Every structure is written in C-alpha cells, then in structure tokens.
Amino acid sequence: MSTGSAKASSGGQEEALEMRSETLGESSLSEDPKRGRVILVAYLIATLELTCLFMQLGVLPYLAKSLGLDSVGFGYLQTTFGVLQLVGGPIFGRFADQFGTRAALILSCASGSAFFLLLSISTSIPLLFLSRLPSVFMHGVPGAQKVITDLTAPSQRADALGKLGLCFGIGIIIGSTLGGVLSTRLGLFVPVYVGLVGNLINTMIAMAWIPLQPKPKSDHHEAEHSNVFSIREIVRLMKFPGVMEVFIVKVFSGLPVGLFLIMFSIISMDFFGLEAVEAGYLMSYFGVLQMVVQGLVIGKLTSYCTERTLLRLSVFVFAGVGLGMALMRTVWHYCIVAVPLIFAFSMLSTITDSILTKAVPSSDTGTMLGICASVQPLTRTVGPTIGGVLYKQFGVSSFGYLQLIVNIGLFVYLLKNKVPLSETKNQ
C-alpha cells in the first residue's frame, strides 16, 4: 500500500468520527432517551431472533432423522447453512451501508420468516435443504450491532456491543428449553411454528420502531455506486491501518476452541458420556455464564482498561483455556474450563468488533460488521472436516494444545506490536 493511500486511510479514520457525529446531530435520535429506546429495540430484535434460532437448532436433528437423513447428510445440511451465512455476512453489511439499518433489519427478519415457513412445510429432504436458503440474509445480530454502532459514541461502544452477549445467553436458555418442551409435548413442528410467529413479530417491530436514519456520505464515490457484494470494497477495508492485524487475531485466537465446539455433540457422548438431557443442562449452564460475563463483567472492564489491554487479556486467557482443555478428563473439568472460555470468547468478540468499527469510516461500518459476522460461519464450514480429523487422529487434548500454541504466538505478537494502533476505553 502506498504512503498516499495510507494517509488517505488514516484520514478516513478521523473522518469516520466526524461523519458519525454529524449523522447523530442531524438525526431525530439526537436526544439520549430516544436513542436509548431504539437501542433497546435492537436488543429485543436480536434476543427474539436468537431464541427462535436455538429453538429450531434443538429440534432440527430429530426432524432430519424423521425424514431419513443420516449423520453424513445432516453434516451436509449444517455445512450448507454455514456457507450461506459466510457468503451472506458481507452482502448483508454492504446492504445496510447502502440502504440503511432499518431496511437491513427488515430484510433479516423477513428472511427469518421465510426460513421458518419453508422449514414448517419440510416433508422431504430436498425441502429441508431448501429451507436453509433464506439464511443467507438472516443476520439480526449484525443488524443490531449496526444500530448500536450508529447510535453510540466510540467510547461507549464496547460496553453497548457487549450487552448483545446478554441477548445471546437469553436466547440459548429460553430457546433450548422452549424448543425441547414444545417438541416433546406438542410435536416436532410446533417450535418451528412458534419460530415463524416470532420472526413475523420481529419484522413488524423493525418496521414500526427502527426509524429511518440519514445515511452518512461515503468518502469513496465508487462505494456509493458499486454492487452490494464487492470484493474490492472488502479488500479496501482490510487495508485501513490496523484492521488486518486485529481481524487475524479475531479469526485465529478462538479457532481451535471453535473446532472443539463444532464437534461437541459427538465429544459429549463419546468422551464425556453425557445423555441428551445432561447435554441440555450443560447448554443452559453456558447460557447463564454468557449472561453473567456479558452483563456484569465486560462492561465494567471496558470502563477501566484500554482496548489494547483487553485484547491482550483475552488472548492470554485463551492460551490458559487451551492448557485446561488439554488436561481435562471429565465433564466437571470442562465446567471449570468453561468459565474462562466464555470470558475470553465474549471479550474477544466484543473488543475486536468495537476496534474494527472505529477503524473504518461510518459509511462502511455495516460492511465491517458483516465481515466480522462471517467468522463463526467460516468455523462452522471448515469445522466438521478439520475438527473430525483432529478428534479421530489425536483425541480431545489436541484441541487444547492447538489452542495453547496459537494463542501464545498471538500474545507474543500483540506484546511486540501496537495493536490496535490507538488505546481507548469507555469514559
């Protein structure tokens, strides 16, 4: 990248703050109480979407089995979902930048409605695969992140984004529990019908309570007229100072643990010897941990520590998690390891999202959030293959040792380099 381009990129960072301030100043949301209400609506939309999603995740294996889909076919079904989410993340982000957050959230909720509608009529394997197609635009959490990014000052962003993890925890607990109860007592398709109603309600909420906002002007005229999906735009964002370094840390720091979690349904049966009910209790435990960490811990830490410090802390804790995973032998060991694991995952996700949205102009925050949202689908796409090889050839401890080695390397890199380029914390 040339010196002139670097200066332009650096200038884009400064202009990002100015453009966002102007946008908020011109908007009818300039009053704090009104802005706060819109952010609460974004949390509500994210919670409802995640609850519906975890409801169907709980019954999907049984629905697939009832249609005659074997374990290999079910793996293909999950991979299809992962690939669609992976491709759709950046497209959804660019759509939000070009047409506004309100339109993007309506698109996400409407796609969720189509997803559950198709699933509700899936009486054959081809229809079951077809039901995955709308998931390419199901990105309610990035949509909510976009709302928060647009309506919060940079110094408050990490705390506000962190509270989305609270929505995730609520979604896990309520969705998993409700899906199990409804499917057991009323039938496999009942959670799907409830999910359809929930997404239709979400669509109406987005239409009624997410206001139109003036779109910040882009400092790149070509961005205004380019296609919704543009590899050139993604490459351009990655060239902003500090973006590629933070994104690499975001992808690789939690990758080995992500591979472990992809394989957990098999590991829980073979290695830990858990029954389905016990695995459900373990998921609820994770949900409670997520709520506590996101709701009570991360917000306070962002008030006292800089983002650079918290990024290093999350990677360091992840290294410790790797050591714990390498040594664990029982499910009780895993329950202990889960505490720092949830902390590191939540902290890394929140801090990197905050850093990356500050590093680009406000006209590109949607695209950046879409790119960030593609990290988990990427893991879900490659996870079954890589995770299966690691587990079969080297056992559960291999995930821990890989996690330890990767994060020690990343921690040393972060200590030797100024990543992110500037140090900020909540006021």
Tab-separated table of C-alpha atoms in Angstrom:
chain	number	residue	atom	x	y	z
A	1	MET	CA	0.000	0.000	0.000
A	2	SER	CA	1.420	3.406	-0.953
A	3	THR	CA	2.160	6.229	1.531
A	4	GLY	CA	-0.570	8.342	-0.034
A	5	SER	CA	-3.088	5.526	0.367
A	6	ALA	CA	-2.077	5.039	3.985
A	7	LYS	CA	-2.614	8.740	4.678
A	8	ALA	CA	-5.974	8.568	2.983
A	9	SER	CA	-6.915	5.572	5.094
A	10	SER	CA	-5.767	7.324	8.265
A	11	GLY	CA	-7.761	10.369	7.248
A	12	GLY	CA	-10.732	8.098	6.729
A	13	GLN	CA	-10.489	7.039	10.391
A	14	GLU	CA	-10.634	10.653	11.566
A	15	GLU	CA	-13.444	11.424	9.149
A	16	ALA	CA	-15.353	8.402	10.466
A	17	LEU	CA	-15.868	10.066	13.834
A	18	GLU	CA	-16.826	13.383	12.251
A	19	MET	CA	-19.357	11.789	9.896
A	20	ARG	CA	-20.953	9.808	12.705
A	21	SER	CA	-21.245	12.912	14.891
A	22	GLU	CA	-22.879	14.811	12.028
A	23	THR	CA	-25.272	11.946	11.390
A	24	LEU	CA	-26.345	11.790	15.012
A	25	GLY	CA	-26.636	15.541	15.191
A	26	GLU	CA	-28.930	15.761	12.160
A	27	SER	CA	-30.998	12.759	13.181
A	28	SER	CA	-34.175	12.909	15.195
A	29	LEU	CA	-32.406	10.479	17.509
A	30	SER	CA	-30.115	13.165	18.855
A	31	GLU	CA	-31.891	13.064	22.236
A	32	ASP	CA	-30.355	10.417	24.502
A	33	PRO	CA	-33.640	8.890	25.819
A	34	LYS	CA	-34.951	8.398	22.283
A	35	ARG	CA	-31.658	6.950	21.130
A	36	GLY	CA	-31.648	4.607	24.116
A	37	ARG	CA	-35.122	3.322	23.237
A	38	VAL	CA	-34.016	2.452	19.699
A	39	ILE	CA	-31.001	0.550	21.079
A	40	LEU	CA	-33.317	-1.385	23.425
A	41	VAL	CA	-35.487	-2.312	20.429
A	42	ALA	CA	-32.342	-3.597	18.673
A	43	TYR	CA	-31.572	-5.770	21.727
A	44	LEU	CA	-35.168	-7.072	21.650
A	45	ILE	CA	-34.943	-7.993	17.951
A	46	ALA	CA	-31.627	-9.804	18.494
A	47	THR	CA	-32.984	-11.700	21.533
A	48	LEU	CA	-36.125	-12.830	19.735
A	49	GLU	CA	-34.184	-13.949	16.652
A	50	LEU	CA	-31.656	-15.922	18.718
A	51	THR	CA	-34.422	-17.534	20.783
A	52	CYS	CA	-36.181	-18.734	17.618
A	53	LEU	CA	-32.889	-19.920	16.122
A	54	PHE	CA	-31.952	-22.013	19.169
A	55	MET	CA	-35.474	-23.459	19.258
A	56	GLN	CA	-35.052	-24.897	15.771
A	57	LEU	CA	-31.446	-25.980	16.418
A	58	GLY	CA	-32.720	-28.214	19.220
A	59	VAL	CA	-35.330	-29.998	17.085
A	60	LEU	CA	-33.514	-29.988	13.727
A	61	PRO	CA	-31.549	-33.251	14.312
A	62	TYR	CA	-34.756	-35.089	15.207
A	63	LEU	CA	-36.649	-33.569	12.272
A	64	ALA	CA	-33.825	-34.542	9.894
A	65	LYS	CA	-33.767	-38.076	11.304
A	66	SER	CA	-37.533	-38.421	10.915
A	67	LEU	CA	-37.149	-37.573	7.211
A	68	GLY	CA	-34.468	-40.267	6.778
A	69	LEU	CA	-31.380	-38.062	6.769
A	70	ASP	CA	-28.326	-39.863	8.185
A	71	SER	CA	-25.456	-38.276	10.145
A	72	VAL	CA	-23.425	-37.588	6.982
A	73	GLY	CA	-26.382	-35.900	5.331
A	74	PHE	CA	-27.022	-33.875	8.474
A	75	GLY	CA	-23.409	-32.709	8.324
A	76	TYR	CA	-24.010	-31.510	4.750
A	77	LEU	CA	-27.132	-29.692	5.951
A	78	GLN	CA	-25.151	-27.857	8.628
A	79	THR	CA	-22.361	-27.056	6.181
A	80	THR	CA	-24.924	-25.610	3.750
A	81	PHE	CA	-26.168	-23.300	6.496
A	82	GLY	CA	-22.606	-22.270	7.357
A	83	VAL	CA	-21.667	-21.497	3.747
A	84	LEU	CA	-24.806	-19.404	3.197
A	85	GLN	CA	-24.143	-17.407	6.370
A	86	LEU	CA	-20.495	-16.999	5.394
A	87	VAL	CA	-21.391	-15.588	1.973
A	88	GLY	CA	-24.315	-13.555	3.269
A	89	GLY	CA	-22.477	-11.699	6.061
A	90	PRO	CA	-20.541	-9.209	3.901
A	91	ILE	CA	-23.507	-8.853	1.499
A	92	PHE	CA	-25.820	-8.003	4.392
A	93	GLY	CA	-23.311	-5.484	5.736
A	94	ARG	CA	-22.979	-3.747	2.379
A	95	PHE	CA	-26.775	-3.708	2.078
A	96	ALA	CA	-27.007	-1.964	5.462
A	97	ASP	CA	-24.448	0.631	4.388
A	98	GLN	CA	-26.216	1.359	1.094
A	99	PHE	CA	-29.895	1.163	2.103
A	100	GLY	CA	-29.852	1.844	5.841
A	101	THR	CA	-30.064	-0.170	9.047
A	102	ARG	CA	-33.873	-0.228	9.109
A	103	ALA	CA	-34.082	-1.837	5.663
A	104	ALA	CA	-31.362	-4.334	6.616
A	105	LEU	CA	-33.138	-5.411	9.818
A	106	ILE	CA	-36.445	-5.784	7.966
A	107	LEU	CA	-34.657	-7.934	5.362
A	108	SER	CA	-33.144	-10.105	8.111
A	109	CYS	CA	-36.453	-10.607	9.938
A	110	ALA	CA	-38.364	-11.272	6.707
A	111	SER	CA	-35.715	-13.822	5.702
A	112	GLY	CA	-36.122	-15.460	9.111
A	113	SER	CA	-39.871	-15.697	8.481
A	114	ALA	CA	-39.252	-17.337	5.081
A	115	PHE	CA	-36.718	-19.692	6.718
A	116	PHE	CA	-39.236	-20.962	9.296
A	117	LEU	CA	-42.072	-21.065	6.763
A	118	LEU	CA	-40.078	-23.353	4.478
A	119	LEU	CA	-38.969	-25.440	7.461
A	120	SER	CA	-42.600	-25.830	8.584
A	121	ILE	CA	-43.501	-27.458	5.244
A	122	SER	CA	-40.348	-29.591	5.004
A	123	THR	CA	-41.840	-33.021	4.463
A	124	SER	CA	-38.869	-34.276	2.430
A	125	ILE	CA	-35.077	-33.976	2.439
A	126	PRO	CA	-34.924	-31.621	-0.610
A	127	LEU	CA	-37.374	-29.248	1.097
A	128	LEU	CA	-35.287	-29.393	4.268
A	129	PHE	CA	-32.205	-28.276	2.324
A	130	LEU	CA	-34.272	-25.627	0.521
A	131	SER	CA	-35.320	-24.173	3.889
A	132	ARG	CA	-31.681	-23.173	4.501
A	133	LEU	CA	-31.605	-20.725	1.559
A	134	PRO	CA	-33.147	-17.668	3.315
A	135	SER	CA	-30.438	-17.912	5.986
A	136	VAL	CA	-28.115	-16.050	3.589
A	137	PHE	CA	-29.802	-12.824	4.802
A	138	MET	CA	-30.560	-13.851	8.404
A	139	HIS	CA	-28.199	-11.515	10.246
A	140	GLY	CA	-30.201	-9.941	13.047
A	141	VAL	CA	-27.236	-9.672	15.421
A	142	PRO	CA	-25.029	-7.751	12.927
A	143	GLY	CA	-28.084	-5.590	12.210
A	144	ALA	CA	-28.447	-4.824	15.915
A	145	GLN	CA	-24.698	-4.157	16.096
A	146	LYS	CA	-25.090	-1.663	13.251
A	147	VAL	CA	-27.844	0.170	15.170
A	148	ILE	CA	-25.626	0.322	18.267
A	149	THR	CA	-22.592	1.449	16.267
A	150	ASP	CA	-24.578	4.275	14.656
A	151	LEU	CA	-26.115	5.484	17.915
A	152	THR	CA	-23.262	5.258	20.439
A	153	ALA	CA	-20.123	7.283	20.921
A	154	PRO	CA	-16.871	5.370	20.277
A	155	SER	CA	-16.014	5.435	23.996
A	156	GLN	CA	-19.320	3.676	24.866
A	157	ARG	CA	-19.383	1.208	22.008
A	158	ALA	CA	-17.618	-1.788	23.579
A	159	ASP	CA	-19.986	-1.775	26.571
A	160	ALA	CA	-23.077	-1.453	24.360
A	161	LEU	CA	-21.909	-4.174	21.966
A	162	GLY	CA	-21.032	-6.407	24.911
A	163	LYS	CA	-24.635	-6.368	26.116
A	164	LEU	CA	-25.621	-8.201	22.933
A	165	GLY	CA	-23.976	-11.225	24.526
A	166	LEU	CA	-26.676	-10.981	27.196
A	167	CYS	CA	-29.227	-11.397	24.406
A	168	PHE	CA	-27.265	-14.454	23.223
A	169	GLY	CA	-27.393	-16.026	26.681
A	170	ILE	CA	-31.129	-15.419	26.988
A	171	GLY	CA	-31.635	-16.910	23.524
A	172	ILE	CA	-29.700	-20.071	24.432
A	173	ILE	CA	-31.598	-20.658	27.692
A	174	ILE	CA	-35.132	-19.818	26.557
A	175	GLY	CA	-34.761	-21.184	23.020
A	176	SER	CA	-33.207	-24.522	24.011
A	177	THR	CA	-35.669	-25.060	26.866
A	178	LEU	CA	-38.766	-23.966	24.975
A	179	GLY	CA	-37.820	-25.969	21.892
A	180	GLY	CA	-37.376	-29.140	23.957
A	181	VAL	CA	-40.630	-28.713	25.875
A	182	LEU	CA	-42.750	-27.839	22.829
A	183	SER	CA	-41.346	-30.619	20.637
A	184	THR	CA	-41.741	-33.252	23.372
A	185	ARG	CA	-45.287	-32.335	24.401
A	186	LEU	CA	-46.833	-30.967	21.204
A	187	GLY	CA	-44.777	-32.293	18.294
A	188	LEU	CA	-41.600	-31.613	16.306
A	189	PHE	CA	-43.080	-28.875	14.127
A	190	VAL	CA	-44.563	-26.763	16.947
A	191	PRO	CA	-41.235	-24.977	17.763
A	192	VAL	CA	-40.967	-24.214	14.037
A	193	TYR	CA	-44.438	-22.630	14.013
A	194	VAL	CA	-43.540	-20.585	17.096
A	195	GLY	CA	-40.313	-19.505	15.365
A	196	LEU	CA	-42.312	-18.376	12.325
A	197	VAL	CA	-44.617	-16.264	14.502
A	198	GLY	CA	-41.624	-14.848	16.393
A	199	ASN	CA	-39.908	-13.728	13.187
A	200	LEU	CA	-43.111	-12.168	11.828
A	201	ILE	CA	-43.389	-10.204	15.090
A	202	ASN	CA	-39.725	-9.203	14.718
A	203	THR	CA	-40.418	-7.920	11.199
A	204	MET	CA	-43.268	-5.732	12.479
A	205	ILE	CA	-41.109	-4.449	15.345
A	206	ALA	CA	-38.346	-3.459	12.922
A	207	MET	CA	-40.838	-1.698	10.642
A	208	ALA	CA	-42.550	0.159	13.485
A	209	TRP	CA	-39.760	1.066	15.913
A	210	ILE	CA	-36.491	1.250	13.970
A	211	PRO	CA	-36.502	4.754	12.433
A	212	LEU	CA	-35.061	5.863	9.150
A	213	GLN	CA	-31.648	7.445	9.626
A	214	PRO	CA	-29.742	9.735	7.278
A	215	LYS	CA	-27.045	7.714	5.555
A	216	PRO	CA	-23.507	9.058	6.151
A	217	LYS	CA	-21.775	10.202	2.991
A	218	SER	CA	-19.020	7.919	1.809
A	219	ASP	CA	-15.549	9.361	1.222
A	220	HIS	CA	-15.241	6.934	-1.700
A	221	HIS	CA	-17.581	7.774	-4.571
A	222	GLU	CA	-17.086	4.331	-6.040
A	223	ALA	CA	-18.522	2.768	-2.870
A	224	GLU	CA	-21.792	4.613	-3.461
A	225	HIS	CA	-22.317	3.082	-6.877
A	226	SER	CA	-20.705	-0.339	-6.534
A	227	ASN	CA	-22.634	-3.569	-6.220
A	228	VAL	CA	-23.978	-4.777	-2.896
A	229	PHE	CA	-21.402	-7.562	-2.986
A	230	SER	CA	-17.962	-6.217	-3.835
A	231	ILE	CA	-14.696	-7.990	-3.119
A	232	ARG	CA	-12.914	-4.728	-3.889
A	233	GLU	CA	-14.741	-2.987	-1.026
A	234	ILE	CA	-13.809	-5.760	1.423
A	235	VAL	CA	-10.157	-5.559	0.355
A	236	ARG	CA	-10.259	-1.759	0.696
A	237	LEU	CA	-11.491	-2.006	4.289
A	238	MET	CA	-8.814	-4.534	5.155
A	239	LYS	CA	-6.167	-2.029	4.042
A	240	PHE	CA	-7.119	0.536	6.686
A	241	PRO	CA	-4.372	0.864	9.342
A	242	GLY	CA	-4.585	-1.869	11.971
A	243	VAL	CA	-7.640	-3.619	10.505
A	244	MET	CA	-5.954	-6.708	9.056
A	245	GLU	CA	-3.928	-7.315	12.243
A	246	VAL	CA	-6.996	-7.195	14.509
A	247	PHE	CA	-9.033	-9.325	12.115
A	248	ILE	CA	-6.341	-12.030	12.051
A	249	VAL	CA	-6.383	-12.134	15.857
A	250	LYS	CA	-10.202	-12.334	15.792
A	251	VAL	CA	-10.201	-15.291	13.393
A	252	PHE	CA	-7.359	-17.418	14.742
A	253	SER	CA	-7.461	-16.834	18.510
A	254	GLY	CA	-10.723	-18.731	19.006
A	255	LEU	CA	-10.488	-21.083	16.009
A	256	PRO	CA	-9.251	-24.222	17.851
A	257	VAL	CA	-11.950	-23.816	20.533
A	258	GLY	CA	-14.468	-23.209	17.755
A	259	LEU	CA	-13.478	-26.512	16.155
A	260	PHE	CA	-13.948	-28.222	19.534
A	261	LEU	CA	-17.428	-26.719	19.941
A	262	ILE	CA	-18.408	-27.830	16.433
A	263	MET	CA	-17.538	-31.402	17.441
A	264	PHE	CA	-19.041	-31.105	20.932
A	265	SER	CA	-22.229	-33.056	20.185
A	266	ILE	CA	-20.043	-36.099	19.440
A	267	ILE	CA	-17.479	-35.373	22.174
A	268	SER	CA	-20.222	-35.018	24.788
A	269	MET	CA	-21.412	-38.554	24.021
A	270	ASP	CA	-18.107	-40.348	23.335
A	271	PHE	CA	-15.673	-38.573	25.655
A	272	PHE	CA	-17.867	-37.240	28.486
A	273	GLY	CA	-20.582	-39.918	28.246
A	274	LEU	CA	-23.473	-37.439	28.524
A	275	GLU	CA	-27.103	-38.186	27.770
A	276	ALA	CA	-29.209	-35.739	25.720
A	277	VAL	CA	-30.830	-34.271	28.850
A	278	GLU	CA	-27.457	-33.725	30.532
A	279	ALA	CA	-26.112	-32.047	27.392
A	280	GLY	CA	-29.130	-29.732	27.519
A	281	TYR	CA	-28.312	-28.787	31.117
A	282	LEU	CA	-24.752	-28.040	30.048
A	283	MET	CA	-26.022	-25.702	27.313
A	284	SER	CA	-28.150	-23.863	29.875
A	285	TYR	CA	-25.050	-23.525	32.086
A	286	PHE	CA	-23.202	-21.931	29.155
A	287	GLY	CA	-26.124	-19.557	28.650
A	288	VAL	CA	-26.046	-18.431	32.288
A	289	LEU	CA	-22.259	-17.923	32.115
A	290	GLN	CA	-22.682	-15.878	28.944
A	291	MET	CA	-25.268	-13.640	30.601
A	292	VAL	CA	-23.144	-13.069	33.702
A	293	VAL	CA	-19.954	-12.337	31.750
A	294	GLN	CA	-21.568	-10.059	29.181
A	295	GLY	CA	-23.938	-8.341	31.577
A	296	LEU	CA	-21.736	-7.830	34.621
A	297	VAL	CA	-18.067	-8.242	33.717
A	298	ILE	CA	-17.240	-6.905	30.257
A	299	GLY	CA	-18.937	-3.534	30.658
A	300	LYS	CA	-17.034	-2.785	33.848
A	301	LEU	CA	-13.699	-3.866	32.402
A	302	THR	CA	-14.139	-1.619	29.361
A	303	SER	CA	-14.578	1.310	31.771
A	304	TYR	CA	-11.224	0.741	33.441
A	305	CYS	CA	-8.991	-0.816	30.777
A	306	THR	CA	-7.953	0.193	27.273
A	307	GLU	CA	-8.991	-1.896	24.286
A	308	ARG	CA	-5.364	-2.850	23.667
A	309	THR	CA	-5.092	-4.219	27.207
A	310	LEU	CA	-8.373	-6.139	26.926
A	311	LEU	CA	-7.372	-7.621	23.566
A	312	ARG	CA	-4.126	-8.911	25.069
A	313	LEU	CA	-6.004	-10.168	28.143
A	314	SER	CA	-8.497	-12.161	26.066
A	315	VAL	CA	-5.719	-13.827	24.046
A	316	PHE	CA	-3.761	-14.611	27.227
A	317	VAL	CA	-6.834	-16.167	28.855
A	318	PHE	CA	-7.488	-18.146	25.669
A	319	ALA	CA	-3.978	-19.622	25.983
A	320	GLY	CA	-4.829	-20.704	29.522
A	321	VAL	CA	-8.089	-22.219	28.260
A	322	GLY	CA	-6.045	-24.273	25.796
A	323	LEU	CA	-3.919	-25.683	28.610
A	324	GLY	CA	-7.040	-26.513	30.619
A	325	MET	CA	-8.650	-28.272	27.653
A	326	ALA	CA	-5.505	-30.310	27.053
A	327	LEU	CA	-5.573	-31.555	30.650
A	328	MET	CA	-9.334	-32.047	31.200
A	329	ARG	CA	-10.660	-35.560	31.617
A	330	THR	CA	-14.232	-35.225	32.960
A	331	VAL	CA	-17.263	-33.035	32.314
A	332	TRP	CA	-16.628	-31.334	35.671
A	333	HIS	CA	-13.205	-30.270	34.439
A	334	TYR	CA	-14.923	-28.845	31.355
A	335	CYS	CA	-17.412	-26.923	33.509
A	336	ILE	CA	-14.442	-25.210	35.204
A	337	VAL	CA	-12.659	-24.511	31.912
A	338	ALA	CA	-15.922	-23.096	30.515
A	339	VAL	CA	-15.717	-20.040	32.795
A	340	PRO	CA	-12.521	-18.530	31.287
A	341	LEU	CA	-13.550	-19.895	27.870
A	342	ILE	CA	-16.812	-17.900	27.849
A	343	PHE	CA	-14.994	-14.843	29.216
A	344	ALA	CA	-12.293	-14.934	26.515
A	345	PHE	CA	-14.771	-15.625	23.697
A	346	SER	CA	-17.086	-12.799	24.780
A	347	MET	CA	-14.297	-10.314	25.417
A	348	LEU	CA	-12.505	-11.044	22.140
A	349	SER	CA	-15.695	-10.745	20.091
A	350	THR	CA	-16.794	-7.503	21.747
A	351	ILE	CA	-13.417	-5.760	21.710
A	352	THR	CA	-12.483	-6.705	18.142
A	353	ASP	CA	-15.908	-5.613	16.827
A	354	SER	CA	-15.503	-2.293	18.630
A	355	ILE	CA	-11.944	-1.741	17.367
A	356	LEU	CA	-12.768	-2.657	13.765
A	357	THR	CA	-15.860	-0.423	13.503
A	358	LYS	CA	-13.819	2.511	14.823
A	359	ALA	CA	-11.047	1.865	12.291
A	360	VAL	CA	-13.234	2.456	9.214
A	361	PRO	CA	-15.464	5.379	8.099
A	362	SER	CA	-19.041	5.358	9.405
A	363	SER	CA	-20.288	4.731	5.851
A	364	ASP	CA	-18.549	1.313	5.981
A	365	THR	CA	-19.388	0.056	9.475
A	366	GLY	CA	-22.155	-2.227	8.164
A	367	THR	CA	-19.781	-3.952	5.765
A	368	MET	CA	-17.187	-4.354	8.518
A	369	LEU	CA	-19.771	-5.843	10.896
A	370	GLY	CA	-20.859	-8.198	8.115
A	371	ILE	CA	-17.270	-9.338	7.637
A	372	CYS	CA	-16.954	-9.886	11.398
A	373	ALA	CA	-20.206	-11.875	11.369
A	374	SER	CA	-18.682	-14.253	8.806
A	375	VAL	CA	-16.048	-15.524	11.247
A	376	GLN	CA	-18.351	-18.007	13.014
A	377	PRO	CA	-19.898	-19.334	9.759
A	378	LEU	CA	-16.353	-19.839	8.477
A	379	THR	CA	-15.635	-22.010	11.527
A	380	ARG	CA	-18.896	-23.917	11.020
A	381	THR	CA	-17.983	-24.522	7.378
A	382	VAL	CA	-14.460	-25.903	7.868
A	383	GLY	CA	-15.056	-27.169	11.404
A	384	PRO	CA	-16.649	-30.575	10.740
A	385	THR	CA	-13.780	-31.645	8.461
A	386	ILE	CA	-10.803	-30.280	10.411
A	387	GLY	CA	-12.364	-30.985	13.810
A	388	GLY	CA	-13.231	-34.533	12.799
A	389	VAL	CA	-9.645	-35.265	11.754
A	390	LEU	CA	-8.206	-33.772	14.971
A	391	TYR	CA	-10.614	-35.709	17.185
A	392	LYS	CA	-10.221	-39.022	15.361
A	393	GLN	CA	-6.440	-38.912	14.948
A	394	PHE	CA	-5.252	-37.102	18.088
A	395	GLY	CA	-8.120	-37.017	20.599
A	396	VAL	CA	-9.768	-34.234	22.607
A	397	SER	CA	-6.492	-32.937	24.045
A	398	SER	CA	-5.330	-31.923	20.525
A	399	PHE	CA	-7.845	-29.064	20.510
A	400	GLY	CA	-6.345	-27.763	23.757
A	401	TYR	CA	-2.724	-27.975	22.652
A	402	LEU	CA	-3.537	-26.249	19.353
A	403	GLN	CA	-5.396	-23.515	21.235
A	404	LEU	CA	-2.422	-23.022	23.567
A	405	ILE	CA	0.185	-22.821	20.779
A	406	VAL	CA	-1.840	-20.452	18.563
A	407	ASN	CA	-2.621	-18.027	21.374
A	408	ILE	CA	0.903	-17.964	22.797
A	409	GLY	CA	2.079	-16.937	19.324
A	410	LEU	CA	-0.636	-14.263	19.044
A	411	PHE	CA	0.084	-12.951	22.557
A	412	VAL	CA	3.785	-12.515	21.777
A	413	TYR	CA	2.836	-10.735	18.550
A	414	LEU	CA	0.483	-8.361	20.396
A	415	LEU	CA	3.146	-7.566	23.001
A	416	LYS	CA	5.677	-6.637	20.310
A	417	ASN	CA	3.283	-4.555	18.200
A	418	LYS	CA	0.847	-1.712	18.832
A	419	VAL	CA	-2.403	-3.498	18.016
A	420	PRO	CA	-4.773	-1.668	17.887
A	421	LEU	CA	-2.921	1.468	16.819
A	422	SER	CA	-4.614	3.672	19.431
A	423	GLU	CA	-5.642	2.979	23.022
A	424	THR	CA	-9.204	3.871	24.021
A	425	LYS	CA	-11.550	2.997	26.844
A	426	ASN	CA	-15.044	3.927	27.977
A	427	GLN	CA	-15.479	7.185	29.758
